[in-house]
Short mmCIF file of C-alpha atoms in Angstrom, two decimals:
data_model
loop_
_atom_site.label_atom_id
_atom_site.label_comp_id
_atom_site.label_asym_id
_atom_site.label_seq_id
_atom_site.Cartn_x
_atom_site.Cartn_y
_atom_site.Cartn_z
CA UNK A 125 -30.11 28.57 27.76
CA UNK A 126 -26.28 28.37 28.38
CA UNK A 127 -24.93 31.47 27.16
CA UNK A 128 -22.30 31.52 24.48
CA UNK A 129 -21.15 33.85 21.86
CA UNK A 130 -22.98 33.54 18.41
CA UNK A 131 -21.35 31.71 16.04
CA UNK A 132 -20.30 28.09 15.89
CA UNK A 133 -20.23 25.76 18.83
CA UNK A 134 -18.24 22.36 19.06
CA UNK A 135 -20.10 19.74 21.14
CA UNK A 136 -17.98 17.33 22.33
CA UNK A 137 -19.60 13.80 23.59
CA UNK A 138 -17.72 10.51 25.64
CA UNK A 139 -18.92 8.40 27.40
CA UNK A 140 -20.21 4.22 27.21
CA UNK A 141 -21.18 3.76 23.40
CA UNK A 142 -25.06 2.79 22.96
CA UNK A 143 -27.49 3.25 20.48
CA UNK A 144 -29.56 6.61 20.03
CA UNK A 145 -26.86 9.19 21.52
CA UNK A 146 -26.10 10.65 18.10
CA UNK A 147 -29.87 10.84 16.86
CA UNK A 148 -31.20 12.73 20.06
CA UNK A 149 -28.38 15.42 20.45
CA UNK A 150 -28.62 15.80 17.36
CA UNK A 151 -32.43 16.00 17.20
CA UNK A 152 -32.14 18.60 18.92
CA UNK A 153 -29.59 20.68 17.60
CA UNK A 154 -31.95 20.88 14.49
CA UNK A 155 -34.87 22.01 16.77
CA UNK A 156 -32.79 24.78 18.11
CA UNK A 157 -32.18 25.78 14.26
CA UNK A 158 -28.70 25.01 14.27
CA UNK A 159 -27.05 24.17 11.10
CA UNK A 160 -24.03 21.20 11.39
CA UNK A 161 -21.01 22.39 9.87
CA UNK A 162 -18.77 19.12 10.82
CA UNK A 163 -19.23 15.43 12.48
CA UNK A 164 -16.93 12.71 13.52
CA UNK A 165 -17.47 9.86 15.64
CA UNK A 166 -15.44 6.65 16.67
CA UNK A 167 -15.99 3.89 19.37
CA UNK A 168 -12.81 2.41 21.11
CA UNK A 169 -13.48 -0.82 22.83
CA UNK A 170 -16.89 0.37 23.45
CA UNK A 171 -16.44 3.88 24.86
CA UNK A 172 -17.65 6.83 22.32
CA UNK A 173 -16.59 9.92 21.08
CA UNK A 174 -18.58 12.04 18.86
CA UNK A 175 -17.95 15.91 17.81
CA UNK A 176 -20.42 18.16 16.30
CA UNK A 177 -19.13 21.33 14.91
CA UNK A 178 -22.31 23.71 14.75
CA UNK A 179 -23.82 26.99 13.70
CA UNK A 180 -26.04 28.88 16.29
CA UNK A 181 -28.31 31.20 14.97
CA UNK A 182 -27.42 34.52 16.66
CA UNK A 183 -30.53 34.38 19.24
CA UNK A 184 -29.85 31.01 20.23
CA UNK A 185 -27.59 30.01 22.77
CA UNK A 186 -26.48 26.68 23.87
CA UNK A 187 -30.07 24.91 24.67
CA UNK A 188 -29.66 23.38 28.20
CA UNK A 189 -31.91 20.28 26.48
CA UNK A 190 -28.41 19.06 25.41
CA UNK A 191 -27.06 18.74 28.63
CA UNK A 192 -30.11 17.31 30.11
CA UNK A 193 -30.31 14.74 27.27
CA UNK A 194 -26.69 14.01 28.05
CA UNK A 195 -27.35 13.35 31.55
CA UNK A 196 -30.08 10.82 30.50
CA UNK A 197 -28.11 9.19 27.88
CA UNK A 198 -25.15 8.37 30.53
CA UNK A 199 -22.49 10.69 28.73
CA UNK A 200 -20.52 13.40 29.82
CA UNK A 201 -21.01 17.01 27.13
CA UNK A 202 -18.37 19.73 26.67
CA UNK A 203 -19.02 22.58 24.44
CA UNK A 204 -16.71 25.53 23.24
CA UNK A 205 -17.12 28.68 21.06
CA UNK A 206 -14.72 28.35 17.90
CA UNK A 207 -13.92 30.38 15.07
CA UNK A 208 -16.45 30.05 12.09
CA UNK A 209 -14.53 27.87 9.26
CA UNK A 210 -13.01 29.73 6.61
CA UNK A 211 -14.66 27.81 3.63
CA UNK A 212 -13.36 30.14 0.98
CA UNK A 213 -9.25 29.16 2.50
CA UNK A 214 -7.48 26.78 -0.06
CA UNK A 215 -7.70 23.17 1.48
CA UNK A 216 -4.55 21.83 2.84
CA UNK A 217 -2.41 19.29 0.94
CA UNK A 218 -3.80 15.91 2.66
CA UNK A 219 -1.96 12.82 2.53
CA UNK A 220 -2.05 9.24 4.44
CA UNK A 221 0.54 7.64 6.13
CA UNK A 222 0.21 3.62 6.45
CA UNK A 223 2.21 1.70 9.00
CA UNK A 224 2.34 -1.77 8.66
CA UNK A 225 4.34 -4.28 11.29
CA UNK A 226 3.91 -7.33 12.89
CA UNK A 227 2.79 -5.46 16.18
CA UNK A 228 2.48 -2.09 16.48
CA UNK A 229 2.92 -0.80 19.97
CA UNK A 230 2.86 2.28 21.96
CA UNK A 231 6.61 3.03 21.10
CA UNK A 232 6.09 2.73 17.02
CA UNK A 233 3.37 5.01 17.06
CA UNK A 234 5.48 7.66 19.54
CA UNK A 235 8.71 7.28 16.72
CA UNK A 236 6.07 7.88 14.18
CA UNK A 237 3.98 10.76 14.96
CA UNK A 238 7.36 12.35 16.62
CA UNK A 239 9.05 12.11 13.08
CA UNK A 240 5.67 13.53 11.33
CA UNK A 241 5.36 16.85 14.01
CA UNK A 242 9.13 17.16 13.71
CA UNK A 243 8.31 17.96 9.57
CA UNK A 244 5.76 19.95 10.55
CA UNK A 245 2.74 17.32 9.44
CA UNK A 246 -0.33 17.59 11.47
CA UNK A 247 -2.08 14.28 12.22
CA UNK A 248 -5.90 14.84 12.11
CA UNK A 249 -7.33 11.50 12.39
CA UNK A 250 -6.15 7.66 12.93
CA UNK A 251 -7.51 4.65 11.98
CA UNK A 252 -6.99 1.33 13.04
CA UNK A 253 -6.79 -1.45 10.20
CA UNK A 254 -5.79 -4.46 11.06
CA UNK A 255 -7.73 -6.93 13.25
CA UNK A 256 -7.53 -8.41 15.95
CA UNK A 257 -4.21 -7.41 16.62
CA UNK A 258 -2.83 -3.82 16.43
CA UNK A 259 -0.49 -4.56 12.88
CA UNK A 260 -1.48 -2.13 10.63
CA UNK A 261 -2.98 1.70 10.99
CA UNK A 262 -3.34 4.35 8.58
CA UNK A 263 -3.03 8.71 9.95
CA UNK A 264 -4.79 11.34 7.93
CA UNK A 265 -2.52 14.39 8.08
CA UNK A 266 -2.01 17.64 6.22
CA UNK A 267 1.26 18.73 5.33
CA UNK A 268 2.27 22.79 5.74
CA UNK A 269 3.31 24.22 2.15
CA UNK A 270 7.07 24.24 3.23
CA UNK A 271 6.95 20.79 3.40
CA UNK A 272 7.62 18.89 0.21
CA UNK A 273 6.05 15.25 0.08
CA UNK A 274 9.44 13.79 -1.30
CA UNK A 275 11.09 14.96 1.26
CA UNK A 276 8.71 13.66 3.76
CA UNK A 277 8.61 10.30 2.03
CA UNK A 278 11.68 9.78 1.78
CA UNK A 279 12.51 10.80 5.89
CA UNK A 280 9.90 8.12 6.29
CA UNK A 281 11.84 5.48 4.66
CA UNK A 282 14.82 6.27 6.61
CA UNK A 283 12.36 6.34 9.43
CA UNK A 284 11.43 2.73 8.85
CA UNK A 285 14.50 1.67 8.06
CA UNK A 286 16.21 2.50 11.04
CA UNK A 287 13.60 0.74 13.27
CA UNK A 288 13.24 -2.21 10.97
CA UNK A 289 9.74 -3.61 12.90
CA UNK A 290 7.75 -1.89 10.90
CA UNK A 291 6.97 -0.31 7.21
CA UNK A 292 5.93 3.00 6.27
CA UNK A 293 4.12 4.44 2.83
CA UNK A 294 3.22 8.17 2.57
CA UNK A 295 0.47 8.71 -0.58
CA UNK A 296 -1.76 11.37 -1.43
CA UNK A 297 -5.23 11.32 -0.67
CA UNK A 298 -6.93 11.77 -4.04
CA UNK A 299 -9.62 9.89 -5.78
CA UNK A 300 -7.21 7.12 -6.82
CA UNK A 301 -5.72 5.72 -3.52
CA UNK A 302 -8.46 3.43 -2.96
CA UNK A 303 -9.37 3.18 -6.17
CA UNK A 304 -6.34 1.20 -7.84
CA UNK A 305 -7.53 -1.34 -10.35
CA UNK A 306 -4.45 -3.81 -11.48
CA UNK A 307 -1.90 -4.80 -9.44
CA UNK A 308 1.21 -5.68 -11.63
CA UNK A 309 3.96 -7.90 -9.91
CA UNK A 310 7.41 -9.21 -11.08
CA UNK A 311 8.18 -12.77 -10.24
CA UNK A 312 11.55 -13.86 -8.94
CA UNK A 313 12.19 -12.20 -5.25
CA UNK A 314 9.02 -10.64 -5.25
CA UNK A 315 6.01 -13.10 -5.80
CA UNK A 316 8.25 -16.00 -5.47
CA UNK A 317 11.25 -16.14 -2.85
CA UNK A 318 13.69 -17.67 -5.35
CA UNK A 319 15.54 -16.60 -7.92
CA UNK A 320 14.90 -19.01 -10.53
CA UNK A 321 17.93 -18.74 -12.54
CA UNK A 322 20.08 -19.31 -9.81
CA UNK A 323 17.91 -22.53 -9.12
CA UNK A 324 18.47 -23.42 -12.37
CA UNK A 325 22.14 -22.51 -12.53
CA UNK A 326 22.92 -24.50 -9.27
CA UNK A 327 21.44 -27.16 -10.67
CA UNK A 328 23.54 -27.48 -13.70
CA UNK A 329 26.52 -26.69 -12.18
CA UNK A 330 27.57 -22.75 -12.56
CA UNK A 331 25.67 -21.51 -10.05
CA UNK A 332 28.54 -19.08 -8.79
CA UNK A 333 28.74 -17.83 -11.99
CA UNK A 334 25.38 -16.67 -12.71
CA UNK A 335 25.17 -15.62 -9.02
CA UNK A 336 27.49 -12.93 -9.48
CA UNK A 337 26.35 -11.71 -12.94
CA UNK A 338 22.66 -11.67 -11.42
CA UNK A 339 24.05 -9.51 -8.33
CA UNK A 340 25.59 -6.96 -11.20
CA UNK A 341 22.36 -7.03 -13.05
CA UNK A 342 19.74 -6.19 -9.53
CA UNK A 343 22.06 -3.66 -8.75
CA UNK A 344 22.37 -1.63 -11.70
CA UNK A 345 26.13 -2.12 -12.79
CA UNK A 346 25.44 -4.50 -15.40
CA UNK A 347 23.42 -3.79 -19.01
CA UNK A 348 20.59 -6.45 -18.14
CA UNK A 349 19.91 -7.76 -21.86
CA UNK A 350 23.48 -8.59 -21.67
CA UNK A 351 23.84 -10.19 -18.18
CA UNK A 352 20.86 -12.28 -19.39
CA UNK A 353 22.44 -13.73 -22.66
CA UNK A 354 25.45 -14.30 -20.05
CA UNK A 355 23.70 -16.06 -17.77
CA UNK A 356 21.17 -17.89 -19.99
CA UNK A 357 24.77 -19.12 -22.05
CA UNK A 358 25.77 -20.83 -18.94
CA UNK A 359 22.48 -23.20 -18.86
CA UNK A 360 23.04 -24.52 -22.21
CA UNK A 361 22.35 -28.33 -22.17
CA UNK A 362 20.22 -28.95 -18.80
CA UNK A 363 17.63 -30.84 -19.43
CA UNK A 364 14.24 -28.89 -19.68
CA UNK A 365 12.62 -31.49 -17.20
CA UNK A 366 14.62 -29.42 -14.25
CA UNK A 367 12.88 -26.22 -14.94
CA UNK A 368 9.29 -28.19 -15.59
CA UNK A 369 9.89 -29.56 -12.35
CA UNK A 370 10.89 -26.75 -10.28
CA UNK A 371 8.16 -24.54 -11.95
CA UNK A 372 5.83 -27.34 -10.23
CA UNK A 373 7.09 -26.52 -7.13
CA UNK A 374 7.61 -22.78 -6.65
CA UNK A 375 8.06 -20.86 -3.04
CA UNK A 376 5.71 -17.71 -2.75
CA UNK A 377 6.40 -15.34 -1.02
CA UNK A 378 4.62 -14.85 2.25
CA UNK A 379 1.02 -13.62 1.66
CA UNK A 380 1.45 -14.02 -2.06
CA UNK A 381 -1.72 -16.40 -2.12
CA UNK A 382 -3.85 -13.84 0.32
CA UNK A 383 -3.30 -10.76 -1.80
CA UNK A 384 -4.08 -12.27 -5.49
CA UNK A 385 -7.19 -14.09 -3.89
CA UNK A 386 -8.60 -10.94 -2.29
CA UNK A 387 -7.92 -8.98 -5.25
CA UNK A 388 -9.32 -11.28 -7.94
CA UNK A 389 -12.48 -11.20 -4.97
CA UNK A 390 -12.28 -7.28 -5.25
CA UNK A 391 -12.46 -7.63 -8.95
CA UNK A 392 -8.70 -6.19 -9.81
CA UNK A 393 -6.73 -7.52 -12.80
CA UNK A 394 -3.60 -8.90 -12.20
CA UNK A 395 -0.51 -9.62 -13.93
CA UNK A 396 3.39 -10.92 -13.79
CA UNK A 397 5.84 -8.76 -15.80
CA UNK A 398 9.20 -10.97 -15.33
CA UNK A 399 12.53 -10.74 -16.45
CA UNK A 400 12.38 -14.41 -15.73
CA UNK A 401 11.33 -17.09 -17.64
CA UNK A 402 8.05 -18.13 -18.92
CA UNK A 403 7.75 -21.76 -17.89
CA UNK A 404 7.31 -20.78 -14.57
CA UNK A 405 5.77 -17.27 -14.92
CA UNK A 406 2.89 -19.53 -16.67
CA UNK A 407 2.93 -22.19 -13.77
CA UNK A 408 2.16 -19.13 -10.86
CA UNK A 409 -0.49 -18.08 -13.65
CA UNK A 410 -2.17 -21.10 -13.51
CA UNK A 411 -1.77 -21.89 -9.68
CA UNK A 412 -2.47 -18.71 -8.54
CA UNK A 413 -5.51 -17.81 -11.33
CA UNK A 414 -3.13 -14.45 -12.58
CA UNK A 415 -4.76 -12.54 -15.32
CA UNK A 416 -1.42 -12.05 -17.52
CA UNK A 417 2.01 -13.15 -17.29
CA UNK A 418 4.88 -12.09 -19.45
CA UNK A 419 8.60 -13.30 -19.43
CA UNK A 420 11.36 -14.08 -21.38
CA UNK A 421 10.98 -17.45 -23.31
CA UNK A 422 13.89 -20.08 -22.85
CA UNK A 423 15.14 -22.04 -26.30
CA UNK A 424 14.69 -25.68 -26.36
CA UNK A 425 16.03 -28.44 -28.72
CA UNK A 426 15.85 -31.98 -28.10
CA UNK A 427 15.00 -31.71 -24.68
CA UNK A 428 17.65 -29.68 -23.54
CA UNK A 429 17.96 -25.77 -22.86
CA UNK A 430 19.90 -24.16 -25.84
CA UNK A 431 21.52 -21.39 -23.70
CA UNK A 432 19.38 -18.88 -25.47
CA UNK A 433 16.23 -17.11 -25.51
CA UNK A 434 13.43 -16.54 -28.25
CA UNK A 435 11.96 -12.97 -28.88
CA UNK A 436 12.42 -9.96 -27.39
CA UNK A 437 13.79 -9.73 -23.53
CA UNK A 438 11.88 -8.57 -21.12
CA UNK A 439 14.52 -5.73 -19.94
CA UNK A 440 13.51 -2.71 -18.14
CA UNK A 441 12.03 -0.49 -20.98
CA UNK A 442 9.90 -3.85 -21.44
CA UNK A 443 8.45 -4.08 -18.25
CA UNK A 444 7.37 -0.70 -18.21
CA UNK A 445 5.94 -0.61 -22.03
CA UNK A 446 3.83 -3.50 -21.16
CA UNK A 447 2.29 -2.18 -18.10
CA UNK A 448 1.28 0.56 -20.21
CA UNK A 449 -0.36 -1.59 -22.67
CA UNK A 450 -1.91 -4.08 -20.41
CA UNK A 451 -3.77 -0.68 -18.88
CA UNK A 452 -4.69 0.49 -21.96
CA UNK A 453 -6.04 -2.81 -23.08
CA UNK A 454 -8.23 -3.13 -19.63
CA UNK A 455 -9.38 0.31 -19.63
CA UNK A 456 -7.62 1.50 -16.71
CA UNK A 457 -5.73 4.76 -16.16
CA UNK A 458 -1.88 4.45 -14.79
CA UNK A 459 -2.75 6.35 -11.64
CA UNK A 460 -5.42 2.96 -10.84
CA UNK A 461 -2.01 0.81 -11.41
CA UNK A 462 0.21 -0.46 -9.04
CA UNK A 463 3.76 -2.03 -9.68
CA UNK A 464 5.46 -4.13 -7.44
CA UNK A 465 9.30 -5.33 -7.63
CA UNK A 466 12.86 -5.64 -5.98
CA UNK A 467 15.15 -4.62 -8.46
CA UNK A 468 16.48 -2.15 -10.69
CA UNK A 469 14.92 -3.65 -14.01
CA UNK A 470 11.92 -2.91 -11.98
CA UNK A 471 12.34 0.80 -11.72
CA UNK A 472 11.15 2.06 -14.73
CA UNK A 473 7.78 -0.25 -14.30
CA UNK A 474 7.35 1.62 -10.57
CA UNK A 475 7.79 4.53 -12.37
CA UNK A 476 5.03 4.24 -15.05
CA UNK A 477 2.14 3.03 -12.03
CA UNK A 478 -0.10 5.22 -9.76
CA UNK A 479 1.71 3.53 -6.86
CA UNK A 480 5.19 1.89 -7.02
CA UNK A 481 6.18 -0.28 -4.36
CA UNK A 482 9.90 -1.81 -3.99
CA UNK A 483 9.04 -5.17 -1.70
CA UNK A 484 12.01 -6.57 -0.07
CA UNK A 485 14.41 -4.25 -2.49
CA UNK A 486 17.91 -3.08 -3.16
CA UNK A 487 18.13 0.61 -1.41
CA UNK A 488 18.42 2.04 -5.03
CA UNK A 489 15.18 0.96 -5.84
CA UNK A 490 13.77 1.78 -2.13
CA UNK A 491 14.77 5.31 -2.41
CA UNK A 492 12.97 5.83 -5.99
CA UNK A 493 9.36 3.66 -5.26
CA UNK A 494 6.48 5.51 -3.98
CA UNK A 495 7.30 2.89 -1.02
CA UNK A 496 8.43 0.20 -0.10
CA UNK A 497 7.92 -2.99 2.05
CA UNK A 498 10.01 -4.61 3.76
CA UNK A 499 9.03 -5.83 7.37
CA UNK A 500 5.63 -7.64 5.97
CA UNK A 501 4.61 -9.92 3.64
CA UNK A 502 2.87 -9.23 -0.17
CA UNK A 503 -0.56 -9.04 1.68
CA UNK A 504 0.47 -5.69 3.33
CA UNK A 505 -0.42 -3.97 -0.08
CA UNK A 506 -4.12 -4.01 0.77
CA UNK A 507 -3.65 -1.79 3.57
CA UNK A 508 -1.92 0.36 1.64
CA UNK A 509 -5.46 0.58 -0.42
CA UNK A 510 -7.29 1.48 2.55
CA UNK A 511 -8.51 -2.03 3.68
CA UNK A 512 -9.30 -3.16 6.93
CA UNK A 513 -9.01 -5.79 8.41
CA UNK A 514 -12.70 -6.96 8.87
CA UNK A 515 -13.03 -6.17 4.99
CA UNK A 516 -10.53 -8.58 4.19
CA UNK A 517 -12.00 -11.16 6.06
CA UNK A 518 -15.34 -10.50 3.97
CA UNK A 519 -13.34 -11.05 0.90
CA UNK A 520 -11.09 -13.42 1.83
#
């Protein structure tokens, strides 16, 4: 026996990754009547390490079986004498940071973990998620009780603004983060790259105009329901065929198509809540297989738009009472919702979901979402429910 001080023991194993390292040590670590306390184990391009955190009994010291097993197996052993865990301590606040860029490279990662152990966050684990390439990651850290998450998120944003290759979310690690079950979207700048109003408004003429009053609207200095009787006003008399026909033909947004097809695979709901209009909020239903869409309905009369709408507008207060009642009518809690926009009508919707995310957004709407996306495309969202990249292959 190699002596050591009774107590706990953490065995520390590298070496070339093959099959039957973990069942021997550990083989005999239960013949010595140790208890195991803690494991973790990862393989990087096939080179292994694997920790065992272990109780001795008081009689038993390190048996020198280990290292002669570890000498078989090809892999190098280190053990040290730690401090039994303290299982009656309150468990640190955990949360999960998700980066997400089109390459993610040595000098991301250092601005990254530099900006977390400058607040104090200590990163326990990392895992890669993307594949092949190195796009997307997610860190496991715990935060110290000083630190509030806000605060943290929102340094994070600034973070990712500032080095605009890559995007950042901070959430909690709880039950929920992986298990979100709708995914609620709105439509124009967000699932599609357009503005269709503006389409619609250049088409007839006064797209300058509308332009403007939609810039007032998306950044908060115009009353929306008004800015949309404005703007709607100005179409009066195009012919209806223009919107048919460019609802036929709508840009998504860059992995659009990828993240309603693996969700609908994954079994989520899905659903447009638009302050657009329902011609094409119905087309991306039908083209993309959507589970709801709701929008504001444009007037028609012999062919031509009227220059106003029918029902009630789908404002801000809209948005977010029907996300509440599309949840309650699938049977899911808020907290398994996410809500996904780019404007300021879209704030109180973030608000009401488990996870809001501003994609592509204003900075007023950045600064209040859970977090936001800016440097990917709609597809990044499934990392930011713990997906890798192998599982989206699977359900892609």
């Amino acid at each position: 026996m190699t002596s050591i001080a009774p107590g706990c023991v953490l065995v520390t194993v590298t070496g070339k990754d093959h099959p039957g390292i973990t069942a021997r040590l550990t083989g005999l670590l239960a013949d010595a009547g140790a208890e195991l306390l803690d494991v973790e184990q990862v393989v990087v391009q096939g080179r292994l390490t694997l920790c065992l955190l272990a109780r001795l009994p008081e009689s038993v010291g390190i048996p020198r079986a280990l290292l002669f097993a570890a000498r078989e197996l090809g892999v190098a052993l280190d053990f040290q004498a730690v401090e039994t865990p303290d299982t009656g301590a309150p468990a640190p606040a955990r949360y999960v940071v998700t980066a997400v860029g089109r390459a993610l490279g040595a000098g991301q990662l250092h601005s990254l973990t530099s900006h977390l152990a400058q607040a104090g966050a200590n990163v326990e684990r990392i895992v890669r998620l993307s594949e092949p390439h190195l796009g997307s990651m997610e860190l496991h850290v715990t935060l110290p009780p000083s630190l509030e998450p806000q605060v943290l998120k929102r340094s994070l944003l600034a973070l990712s603004m500032r080095d605009n290759t890559f995007d950042v979310a901070l959430q909690k690690e709880s039950l929920f983060r992986r298990g979100k079950r709708m995914v609620v979207m709105d439509m124009d700048s967000t699932l599609i790259r357009i503005e269709v109003i503006d389409e619609l408004a250049r088409a007839h003429g006064v797209g300058e105009q509308v332009s403007r009053i939609t810039e007032r609207a998306m950044q908060g200095e115009m009353d929306y329901d008004e800015s949309l009787r404005q703007r709607v006003a100005l179409l009066a008399g195009l012919d209806v065929g223009v919107l048919h026909r460019l609802a036929a033909s709508l840009p998504l947004t860059e992995g659009a198509e990828t993240l309603v097809r693996v969700l609908k695979r994954l079994g989520y709901r899905t659903a447009v809540i638009s302050g657009g209009f329902s011609v094409a909020a119905e087309a991306l239903k039908a083209r993309l297989g959507i589970d709801h869409a709701f929008s504001n309905v444009l007037e028609e009369e012999g062919g031509k738009l009227t220059g106003r709408t029918v029902g009630a507008i789908v404002n801000a207060r809209r948005k977010a009472e029907l996300l509440e009642q599309l949840a309650a009518q699938e049977g899911i809690l808020l907290e398994q919702v996410i809500a996904v926009g780019d404007g300021a009508n879209d704030l109180l919707m973030l608000e009401r979901a488990g996870l809001g995310i501003a994609f592509r957004a204003k900075p007023r709407l950045r600064e209040a979402a859970d977090t936001s996306i800016s440097a990917g495309g709609l597809d990044t969202i499934l990392y930011l429910l713990g997906l890798t990249g192998r599982e989206l292959q699977e359900a892609g």
